[in-house]
Short mmCIF file of C-alpha atoms in Angstrom, two decimals:
data_model
loop_
_atom_site.label_atom_id
_atom_site.label_comp_id
_atom_site.label_asym_id
_atom_site.label_seq_id
_atom_site.Cartn_x
_atom_site.Cartn_y
_atom_site.Cartn_z
CA UNK A 1 0.00 0.00 0.00
CA UNK A 2 1.44 3.37 -0.99
CA UNK A 3 0.80 6.36 1.32
CA UNK A 4 -1.53 7.70 -1.39
CA UNK A 5 -3.80 4.71 -0.85
CA UNK A 6 -4.30 5.54 2.80
CA UNK A 7 -5.05 9.24 2.52
CA UNK A 8 -8.70 8.31 2.06
CA UNK A 9 -10.35 6.69 5.03
CA UNK A 10 -13.05 4.06 4.76
CA UNK A 11 -15.50 6.74 5.92
CA UNK A 12 -14.44 9.15 3.14
CA UNK A 13 -15.06 6.48 0.54
CA UNK A 14 -18.41 5.43 1.98
CA UNK A 15 -19.46 9.09 2.20
CA UNK A 16 -18.66 9.63 -1.47
CA UNK A 17 -20.43 6.44 -2.55
CA UNK A 18 -23.41 7.37 -0.39
CA UNK A 19 -23.59 10.80 -2.00
CA UNK A 20 -23.61 9.27 -5.48
CA UNK A 21 -26.36 6.77 -4.64
CA UNK A 22 -28.36 9.45 -2.85
CA UNK A 23 -28.28 11.76 -5.87
CA UNK A 24 -28.35 9.33 -8.78
CA UNK A 25 -29.27 5.91 -7.46
CA UNK A 26 -27.28 2.76 -8.16
CA UNK A 27 -27.03 3.84 -11.81
CA UNK A 28 -24.71 6.64 -10.76
CA UNK A 29 -22.61 4.35 -8.61
CA UNK A 30 -19.39 2.63 -9.62
CA UNK A 31 -15.95 2.31 -8.12
CA UNK A 32 -14.74 4.63 -10.88
CA UNK A 33 -17.38 7.24 -10.08
CA UNK A 34 -16.53 7.11 -6.38
CA UNK A 35 -12.83 7.48 -7.17
CA UNK A 36 -13.56 10.46 -9.40
CA UNK A 37 -15.63 12.14 -6.69
CA UNK A 38 -12.79 11.94 -4.15
CA UNK A 39 -10.18 12.84 -6.77
CA UNK A 40 -8.39 9.59 -6.50
CA UNK A 41 -7.55 6.46 -8.40
CA UNK A 42 -9.61 3.35 -7.65
CA UNK A 43 -6.68 1.93 -5.67
CA UNK A 44 -7.62 3.23 -2.20
CA UNK A 45 -11.13 1.87 -2.67
CA UNK A 46 -9.94 -1.60 -3.57
CA UNK A 47 -7.47 -1.52 -0.73
CA UNK A 48 -10.17 -0.70 1.83
CA UNK A 49 -13.00 -2.85 0.49
CA UNK A 50 -12.71 -6.53 -0.35
CA UNK A 51 -15.12 -6.04 -3.25
CA UNK A 52 -17.74 -3.70 -4.67
CA UNK A 53 -20.50 -5.43 -2.76
CA UNK A 54 -18.89 -4.51 0.58
CA UNK A 55 -18.97 -0.88 -0.44
CA UNK A 56 -22.58 -1.20 -1.59
CA UNK A 57 -23.48 -2.75 1.76
CA UNK A 58 -21.78 0.12 3.58
CA UNK A 59 -23.89 2.60 1.57
CA UNK A 60 -27.09 0.74 2.52
CA UNK A 61 -26.14 0.69 6.18
CA UNK A 62 -25.43 4.42 6.07
CA UNK A 63 -28.87 4.97 4.54
CA UNK A 64 -30.40 2.97 7.37
CA UNK A 65 -28.54 5.12 9.92
CA UNK A 66 -29.94 8.25 8.31
CA UNK A 67 -33.47 6.86 8.34
CA UNK A 68 -33.15 5.83 12.00
CA UNK A 69 -31.84 9.26 12.93
CA UNK A 70 -34.77 10.90 11.11
CA UNK A 71 -37.26 8.62 12.85
CA UNK A 72 -36.33 10.24 16.17
CA UNK A 73 -37.44 13.72 15.05
CA UNK A 74 -40.30 15.20 17.06
CA UNK A 75 -42.94 16.63 14.72
CA UNK A 76 -46.28 16.57 16.51
CA UNK A 77 -45.45 15.29 19.98
CA UNK A 78 -46.91 11.87 19.13
CA UNK A 79 -44.04 9.51 18.45
CA UNK A 80 -46.01 6.78 16.68
CA UNK A 81 -47.71 9.19 14.29
CA UNK A 82 -44.46 11.08 13.74
CA UNK A 83 -42.74 7.83 12.75
CA UNK A 84 -45.40 7.15 10.13
CA UNK A 85 -45.02 10.63 8.66
CA UNK A 86 -41.22 10.58 8.76
CA UNK A 87 -40.96 7.15 7.15
CA UNK A 88 -43.23 8.14 4.29
CA UNK A 89 -41.51 11.52 3.85
CA UNK A 90 -38.15 9.76 3.72
CA UNK A 91 -39.44 7.55 0.91
CA UNK A 92 -40.65 10.60 -0.96
CA UNK A 93 -37.66 12.88 -0.39
CA UNK A 94 -34.83 10.35 -0.48
CA UNK A 95 -36.07 8.34 -3.43
CA UNK A 96 -32.82 6.55 -4.17
CA UNK A 97 -31.80 5.91 -0.56
CA UNK A 98 -35.24 4.48 0.22
CA UNK A 99 -34.91 2.11 -2.71
CA UNK A 100 -31.36 1.22 -1.73
CA UNK A 101 -32.67 0.16 1.68
CA UNK A 102 -35.36 -2.21 0.48
CA UNK A 103 -34.78 -3.07 -3.18
CA UNK A 104 -32.65 -6.02 -2.25
CA UNK A 105 -29.44 -5.57 -4.21
CA UNK A 106 -28.19 -7.67 -1.32
CA UNK A 107 -31.19 -9.76 -0.23
CA UNK A 108 -29.66 -10.96 3.02
CA UNK A 109 -28.57 -7.49 4.07
CA UNK A 110 -32.00 -6.09 3.17
CA UNK A 111 -33.66 -8.66 5.44
CA UNK A 112 -31.16 -7.99 8.22
CA UNK A 113 -31.75 -4.23 7.92
CA UNK A 114 -35.51 -4.76 8.04
CA UNK A 115 -35.08 -6.75 11.22
CA UNK A 116 -32.82 -4.16 12.81
CA UNK A 117 -35.15 -1.35 11.81
CA UNK A 118 -38.16 -3.13 13.31
CA UNK A 119 -36.28 -3.71 16.55
CA UNK A 120 -35.23 -0.08 16.64
CA UNK A 121 -38.82 1.11 16.17
CA UNK A 122 -40.16 -1.37 18.73
CA UNK A 123 -37.66 -0.02 21.28
CA UNK A 124 -38.68 3.61 20.68
CA UNK A 125 -42.33 2.62 21.25
CA UNK A 126 -41.74 0.53 24.37
CA UNK A 127 -43.11 3.27 26.61
CA UNK A 128 -45.58 4.77 24.11
CA UNK A 129 -48.55 5.89 26.20
CA UNK A 130 -51.38 4.83 23.88
CA UNK A 131 -50.16 1.22 23.96
CA UNK A 132 -49.97 1.01 27.76
CA UNK A 133 -52.48 -1.48 29.15
CA UNK A 134 -52.92 -3.34 25.85
CA UNK A 135 -51.73 -6.91 25.64
CA UNK A 136 -48.98 -8.00 23.27
CA UNK A 137 -51.25 -9.34 20.50
CA UNK A 138 -53.35 -6.18 20.59
CA UNK A 139 -50.33 -3.91 20.17
CA UNK A 140 -49.01 -6.22 17.46
CA UNK A 141 -52.21 -5.99 15.41
CA UNK A 142 -52.41 -2.20 15.72
CA UNK A 143 -48.76 -1.69 14.88
CA UNK A 144 -48.65 -4.22 12.03
CA UNK A 145 -51.75 -2.76 10.39
CA UNK A 146 -50.43 0.81 10.55
CA UNK A 147 -46.98 -0.40 9.45
CA UNK A 148 -48.28 -2.06 6.30
CA UNK A 149 -50.42 0.97 5.50
CA UNK A 150 -47.39 3.28 5.95
CA UNK A 151 -45.07 0.97 3.98
CA UNK A 152 -47.37 0.93 0.97
CA UNK A 153 -47.99 4.67 1.15
CA UNK A 154 -44.22 5.16 1.30
CA UNK A 155 -43.84 2.95 -1.75
CA UNK A 156 -46.45 4.86 -3.74
CA UNK A 157 -45.03 8.26 -2.84
CA UNK A 158 -41.54 7.01 -3.66
CA UNK A 159 -42.74 6.07 -7.13
CA UNK A 160 -45.01 9.09 -7.61
CA UNK A 161 -44.92 12.21 -5.42
CA UNK A 162 -48.44 13.14 -6.58
CA UNK A 163 -49.98 9.86 -5.50
CA UNK A 164 -52.03 11.24 -2.61
CA UNK A 165 -53.15 14.30 -4.54
CA UNK A 166 -54.27 12.07 -7.40
CA UNK A 167 -56.29 10.08 -4.88
CA UNK A 168 -57.94 13.28 -3.64
CA UNK A 169 -56.17 13.34 -0.26
CA UNK A 170 -54.70 16.80 0.22
CA UNK A 171 -52.18 16.35 3.00
CA UNK A 172 -49.88 13.53 4.12
CA UNK A 173 -49.44 14.62 7.76
CA UNK A 174 -53.18 14.93 8.38
CA UNK A 175 -53.97 11.71 6.55
CA UNK A 176 -51.29 9.76 8.45
CA UNK A 177 -52.62 11.07 11.74
CA UNK A 178 -56.21 10.22 10.84
CA UNK A 179 -55.45 6.77 9.43
CA UNK A 180 -53.22 5.87 12.39
CA UNK A 181 -55.82 7.03 14.91
CA UNK A 182 -58.59 5.25 13.01
CA UNK A 183 -56.62 2.00 13.17
CA UNK A 184 -55.85 2.57 16.84
CA UNK A 185 -59.34 3.50 18.02
CA UNK A 186 -61.00 0.97 15.71
CA UNK A 187 -59.00 -1.86 17.25
CA UNK A 188 -59.56 -0.48 20.76
CA UNK A 189 -63.31 -0.63 20.10
CA UNK A 190 -62.96 -4.30 19.19
CA UNK A 191 -60.85 -5.06 22.24
CA UNK A 192 -63.32 -3.43 24.62
CA UNK A 193 -66.28 -5.14 22.95
CA UNK A 194 -64.46 -8.43 23.50
CA UNK A 195 -63.65 -7.67 27.13
CA UNK A 196 -67.24 -6.48 27.74
CA UNK A 197 -68.63 -9.72 26.39
CA UNK A 198 -66.06 -11.64 28.47
CA UNK A 199 -67.18 -9.66 31.56
CA UNK A 200 -70.84 -10.31 30.79
CA UNK A 201 -70.12 -13.95 30.55
CA UNK A 202 -68.26 -14.02 33.86
CA UNK A 203 -70.88 -11.79 35.49
CA UNK A 204 -73.65 -14.07 34.42
CA UNK A 205 -71.77 -17.09 35.71
CA UNK A 206 -71.31 -15.36 39.06
CA UNK A 207 -75.02 -14.51 39.36
CA UNK A 208 -76.04 -18.10 38.86
CA UNK A 209 -73.92 -19.39 41.66
CA UNK B 1 -49.54 -18.42 -43.94
CA UNK B 2 -49.68 -22.22 -44.25
CA UNK B 3 -52.73 -24.01 -42.80
CA UNK B 4 -50.45 -25.35 -40.05
CA UNK B 5 -49.96 -21.80 -38.79
CA UNK B 6 -53.65 -21.30 -38.25
CA UNK B 7 -54.43 -24.48 -36.38
CA UNK B 8 -53.57 -22.65 -33.16
CA UNK B 9 -55.82 -19.77 -32.25
CA UNK B 10 -54.66 -16.67 -30.47
CA UNK B 11 -56.47 -17.99 -27.38
CA UNK B 12 -54.60 -21.31 -27.49
CA UNK B 13 -51.29 -19.53 -27.59
CA UNK B 14 -52.20 -17.11 -24.80
CA UNK B 15 -53.49 -20.02 -22.69
CA UNK B 16 -50.19 -21.86 -23.08
CA UNK B 17 -48.11 -18.76 -22.31
CA UNK B 18 -50.33 -18.03 -19.31
CA UNK B 19 -49.83 -21.57 -18.01
CA UNK B 20 -46.05 -21.23 -18.27
CA UNK B 21 -45.96 -17.88 -16.47
CA UNK B 22 -48.40 -19.14 -13.84
CA UNK B 23 -46.23 -22.15 -13.04
CA UNK B 24 -42.72 -20.82 -13.56
CA UNK B 25 -42.89 -17.04 -13.79
CA UNK B 26 -41.35 -15.04 -16.62
CA UNK B 27 -38.23 -17.19 -16.33
CA UNK B 28 -40.16 -20.11 -17.75
CA UNK B 29 -41.62 -18.06 -20.55
CA UNK B 30 -40.25 -17.78 -24.09
CA UNK B 31 -41.75 -18.11 -27.55
CA UNK B 32 -39.87 -21.42 -27.83
CA UNK B 33 -41.32 -22.71 -24.56
CA UNK B 34 -44.84 -21.74 -25.62
CA UNK B 35 -44.37 -23.45 -28.98
CA UNK B 36 -43.12 -26.59 -27.25
CA UNK B 37 -46.11 -26.64 -24.92
CA UNK B 38 -48.58 -26.55 -27.82
CA UNK B 39 -46.47 -28.97 -29.88
CA UNK B 40 -45.82 -26.51 -32.61
CA UNK B 41 -43.10 -24.52 -34.25
CA UNK B 42 -42.78 -20.86 -33.27
CA UNK B 43 -44.34 -19.88 -36.60
CA UNK B 44 -48.00 -19.69 -35.52
CA UNK B 45 -47.00 -17.54 -32.56
CA UNK B 46 -45.13 -15.06 -34.70
CA UNK B 47 -47.96 -15.03 -37.18
CA UNK B 48 -50.53 -14.15 -34.50
CA UNK B 49 -48.47 -11.75 -32.38
CA UNK B 50 -46.56 -8.76 -33.73
CA UNK B 51 -43.86 -9.34 -31.13
CA UNK B 52 -43.12 -11.08 -27.85
CA UNK B 53 -44.28 -8.10 -25.87
CA UNK B 54 -47.80 -8.42 -27.30
CA UNK B 55 -47.95 -11.99 -26.05
CA UNK B 56 -46.60 -10.93 -22.65
CA UNK B 57 -49.27 -8.24 -22.45
CA UNK B 58 -51.95 -10.80 -23.28
CA UNK B 59 -50.70 -12.99 -20.41
CA UNK B 60 -50.89 -10.05 -17.99
CA UNK B 61 -54.42 -9.19 -19.12
CA UNK B 62 -55.48 -12.80 -18.65
CA UNK B 63 -54.03 -12.71 -15.12
CA UNK B 64 -56.05 -9.57 -14.43
CA UNK B 65 -59.22 -11.29 -15.68
CA UNK B 66 -58.58 -14.18 -13.32
CA UNK B 67 -58.03 -11.84 -10.37
CA UNK B 68 -61.20 -9.89 -11.18
CA UNK B 69 -63.20 -13.11 -11.44
CA UNK B 70 -61.85 -14.24 -8.07
CA UNK B 71 -62.70 -10.89 -6.50
CA UNK B 72 -66.39 -11.62 -7.05
CA UNK B 73 -66.34 -14.77 -4.87
CA UNK B 74 -68.58 -14.60 -1.81
CA UNK B 75 -66.69 -15.79 1.26
CA UNK B 76 -68.22 -14.16 4.32
CA UNK B 77 -71.17 -12.22 2.94
CA UNK B 78 -69.25 -8.94 3.34
CA UNK B 79 -68.01 -7.91 -0.08
CA UNK B 80 -65.41 -5.38 1.06
CA UNK B 81 -63.81 -7.75 3.55
CA UNK B 82 -63.98 -10.62 1.06
CA UNK B 83 -62.13 -8.54 -1.50
CA UNK B 84 -59.32 -7.89 0.96
CA UNK B 85 -59.01 -11.59 1.73
CA UNK B 86 -59.24 -12.68 -1.90
CA UNK B 87 -56.68 -10.16 -3.09
CA UNK B 88 -54.16 -11.24 -0.48
CA UNK B 89 -54.84 -14.94 -1.06
CA UNK B 90 -54.33 -14.43 -4.79
CA UNK B 91 -50.93 -12.88 -4.08
CA UNK B 92 -50.02 -15.83 -1.90
CA UNK B 93 -51.40 -18.63 -4.08
CA UNK B 94 -50.66 -17.24 -7.54
CA UNK B 95 -47.19 -15.95 -6.80
CA UNK B 96 -46.07 -15.55 -10.40
CA UNK B 97 -49.35 -14.19 -11.76
CA UNK B 98 -49.51 -11.61 -8.97
CA UNK B 99 -46.00 -10.46 -9.83
CA UNK B 100 -46.83 -10.46 -13.55
CA UNK B 101 -49.67 -8.05 -12.80
CA UNK B 102 -47.70 -5.45 -10.90
CA UNK B 103 -43.98 -5.98 -11.52
CA UNK B 104 -44.04 -3.68 -14.48
CA UNK B 105 -42.47 -5.68 -17.30
CA UNK B 106 -44.63 -3.27 -19.30
CA UNK B 107 -44.90 -0.16 -17.14
CA UNK B 108 -47.70 1.44 -19.14
CA UNK B 109 -49.80 -1.70 -19.16
CA UNK B 110 -49.23 -2.19 -15.44
CA UNK B 111 -50.53 1.34 -14.77
CA UNK B 112 -53.47 0.80 -17.09
CA UNK B 113 -54.32 -2.49 -15.37
CA UNK B 114 -54.10 -0.84 -11.95
CA UNK B 115 -56.54 1.81 -13.14
CA UNK B 116 -58.95 -0.75 -14.60
CA UNK B 117 -58.75 -2.87 -11.46
CA UNK B 118 -59.49 0.12 -9.22
CA UNK B 119 -62.48 1.05 -11.36
CA UNK B 120 -63.71 -2.52 -11.27
CA UNK B 121 -63.48 -2.64 -7.47
CA UNK B 122 -65.10 0.79 -7.09
CA UNK B 123 -68.04 -0.41 -9.20
CA UNK B 124 -68.53 -3.55 -7.09
CA UNK B 125 -68.61 -1.37 -3.95
CA UNK B 126 -70.96 1.29 -5.33
CA UNK B 127 -73.89 -0.09 -3.31
CA UNK B 128 -71.87 -1.44 -0.36
CA UNK B 129 -74.07 -0.89 2.68
CA UNK B 130 -71.42 0.23 5.18
CA UNK B 131 -70.44 3.12 2.90
CA UNK B 132 -73.98 4.41 2.43
CA UNK B 133 -74.45 7.86 3.99
CA UNK B 134 -70.73 8.67 4.04
CA UNK B 135 -69.47 11.45 1.83
CA UNK B 136 -67.01 10.87 -0.98
CA UNK B 137 -63.87 11.92 0.91
CA UNK B 138 -64.83 9.75 3.87
CA UNK B 139 -65.26 6.64 1.71
CA UNK B 140 -62.03 7.49 -0.09
CA UNK B 141 -60.03 7.65 3.14
CA UNK B 142 -61.47 4.40 4.46
CA UNK B 143 -60.98 2.55 1.20
CA UNK B 144 -57.51 3.93 0.48
CA UNK B 145 -56.26 3.07 3.96
CA UNK B 146 -57.57 -0.51 3.77
CA UNK B 147 -56.30 -0.82 0.20
CA UNK B 148 -52.74 0.13 1.11
CA UNK B 149 -52.82 -2.19 4.10
CA UNK B 150 -54.07 -5.07 1.91
CA UNK B 151 -51.60 -4.29 -0.89
CA UNK B 152 -48.62 -4.48 1.43
CA UNK B 153 -49.92 -7.59 3.17
CA UNK B 154 -50.38 -9.15 -0.28
CA UNK B 155 -46.81 -8.19 -1.14
CA UNK B 156 -45.39 -9.73 2.03
CA UNK B 157 -47.34 -12.97 1.66
CA UNK B 158 -46.33 -13.14 -1.99
CA UNK B 159 -42.68 -12.99 -0.94
CA UNK B 160 -43.07 -15.16 2.15
CA UNK B 161 -46.10 -17.34 2.91
CA UNK B 162 -45.14 -17.46 6.58
CA UNK B 163 -45.10 -13.69 7.00
CA UNK B 164 -48.18 -13.43 9.21
CA UNK B 165 -47.23 -16.43 11.32
CA UNK B 166 -43.79 -14.95 11.86
CA UNK B 167 -45.49 -11.76 13.05
CA UNK B 168 -47.56 -13.76 15.51
CA UNK B 169 -50.87 -13.33 13.66
CA UNK B 170 -52.46 -16.77 13.29
CA UNK B 171 -55.07 -16.27 10.61
CA UNK B 172 -55.38 -14.10 7.49
CA UNK B 173 -59.19 -14.11 7.23
CA UNK B 174 -59.71 -13.06 10.83
CA UNK B 175 -56.95 -10.46 10.69
CA UNK B 176 -58.27 -8.96 7.44
CA UNK B 177 -61.74 -8.71 8.92
CA UNK B 178 -60.47 -7.12 12.13
CA UNK B 179 -58.11 -4.68 10.43
CA UNK B 180 -60.75 -3.65 7.88
CA UNK B 181 -63.40 -3.13 10.56
CA UNK B 182 -60.91 -1.26 12.75
CA UNK B 183 -60.15 1.12 9.88
CA UNK B 184 -63.86 1.48 9.12
CA UNK B 185 -65.10 2.08 12.66
CA UNK B 186 -62.06 4.17 13.59
CA UNK B 187 -62.74 6.57 10.73
CA UNK B 188 -66.49 6.56 11.51
CA UNK B 189 -65.66 7.66 15.07
CA UNK B 190 -63.67 10.58 13.66
CA UNK B 191 -66.43 11.55 11.25
CA UNK B 192 -69.09 11.55 13.96
CA UNK B 193 -66.86 13.49 16.37
CA UNK B 194 -66.45 16.07 13.60
CA UNK B 195 -70.16 16.22 12.88
CA UNK B 196 -70.95 16.45 16.62
CA UNK B 197 -68.63 19.41 17.01
CA UNK B 198 -70.14 20.96 13.87
CA UNK B 199 -73.63 20.45 15.36
CA UNK B 200 -72.54 21.96 18.69
CA UNK B 201 -71.23 24.94 16.88
CA UNK B 202 -74.46 25.41 14.90
CA UNK B 203 -76.58 24.75 18.00
CA UNK B 204 -74.72 27.37 19.99
CA UNK B 205 -75.11 29.86 17.16
CA UNK B 206 -78.85 29.18 17.11
CA UNK B 207 -79.17 29.68 20.86
CA UNK B 208 -77.53 33.08 20.75
CA UNK B 209 -79.92 34.43 18.17
#
């Protein structure tokens, strides 16, 4: 390794690759393009990364870090609703990074990132007030339903920024809040109807004794 | 055209191509494979289709017809819930056809099919009882929210039949019913809260006169 090869750190190279993918998608990414961006030959890149795929993986992981960081932003004071809005906005505003996260250039990494992301979100919601007092299956149904709704909305807005407008829905933030609260309160209604009928049953049993 | 070229109708050829894509996906599809399946040379295919893409499009349209036909099945007596279940089951059971519909081998056709499918569904729900008395935006929000939920669930089960089990949800039918009704009743709660506050406002105004 010549000194020239070490003047660029791993982080410098990942940052340059990340910038290319962020602005142009994988089409704009190549070892040559990264080298050009940092004014270097391709040598330092090959000396720091075993192969192109390692560099691609590093770009994906950096995109995941950015998404996770964004997910912690406080928008409305309601963490669960904020996360829905932020996730969908990320898909819309960071079109190429969003695709890099989930479009499975590296299937195993994509799965692993999905798992990590889910764990991260679950941890941030561990003390979320609206879920207190619900049992595990109840929270799971509410969260899974909102998650799939938000994932598909993110997908559509990633593909077409006008998607909601074309569907006659004026505003993402308001729609995300309403849909999330509808899912939440709708399930709560079901849970209380179930516990009322369970109570009735027990009550009746008690009376007969 | 020799007589031999006309012994296979357009429908025969599309049926064979459809069967290949249904069983093996686009990987199993080629003009040669279709010809082999109908025990023919490739000549009749080329004489009936301007190019391979026309035959591919015909396969996609046939898949859409099958999906639409399925969507009319009565499972539970509730058309809207049935449609959610049927759509997701189609994605799970007809993995390759589902992908052929939406994976955009022909982007324009995929968009056109999405539009036709949405119109078809809207027509079947025109007299759906639970939507009677709601205004257009209200129905739109309820339907769009359930649609995105069902689309993403369909996607996940298409990719992985164990998706729901892995998430700790035992049964698709029950979950689809619960999630759909949660979305429906949750939004209804919001609408009536809004109309109550509107009534209060009007009532107060009346009192002061």
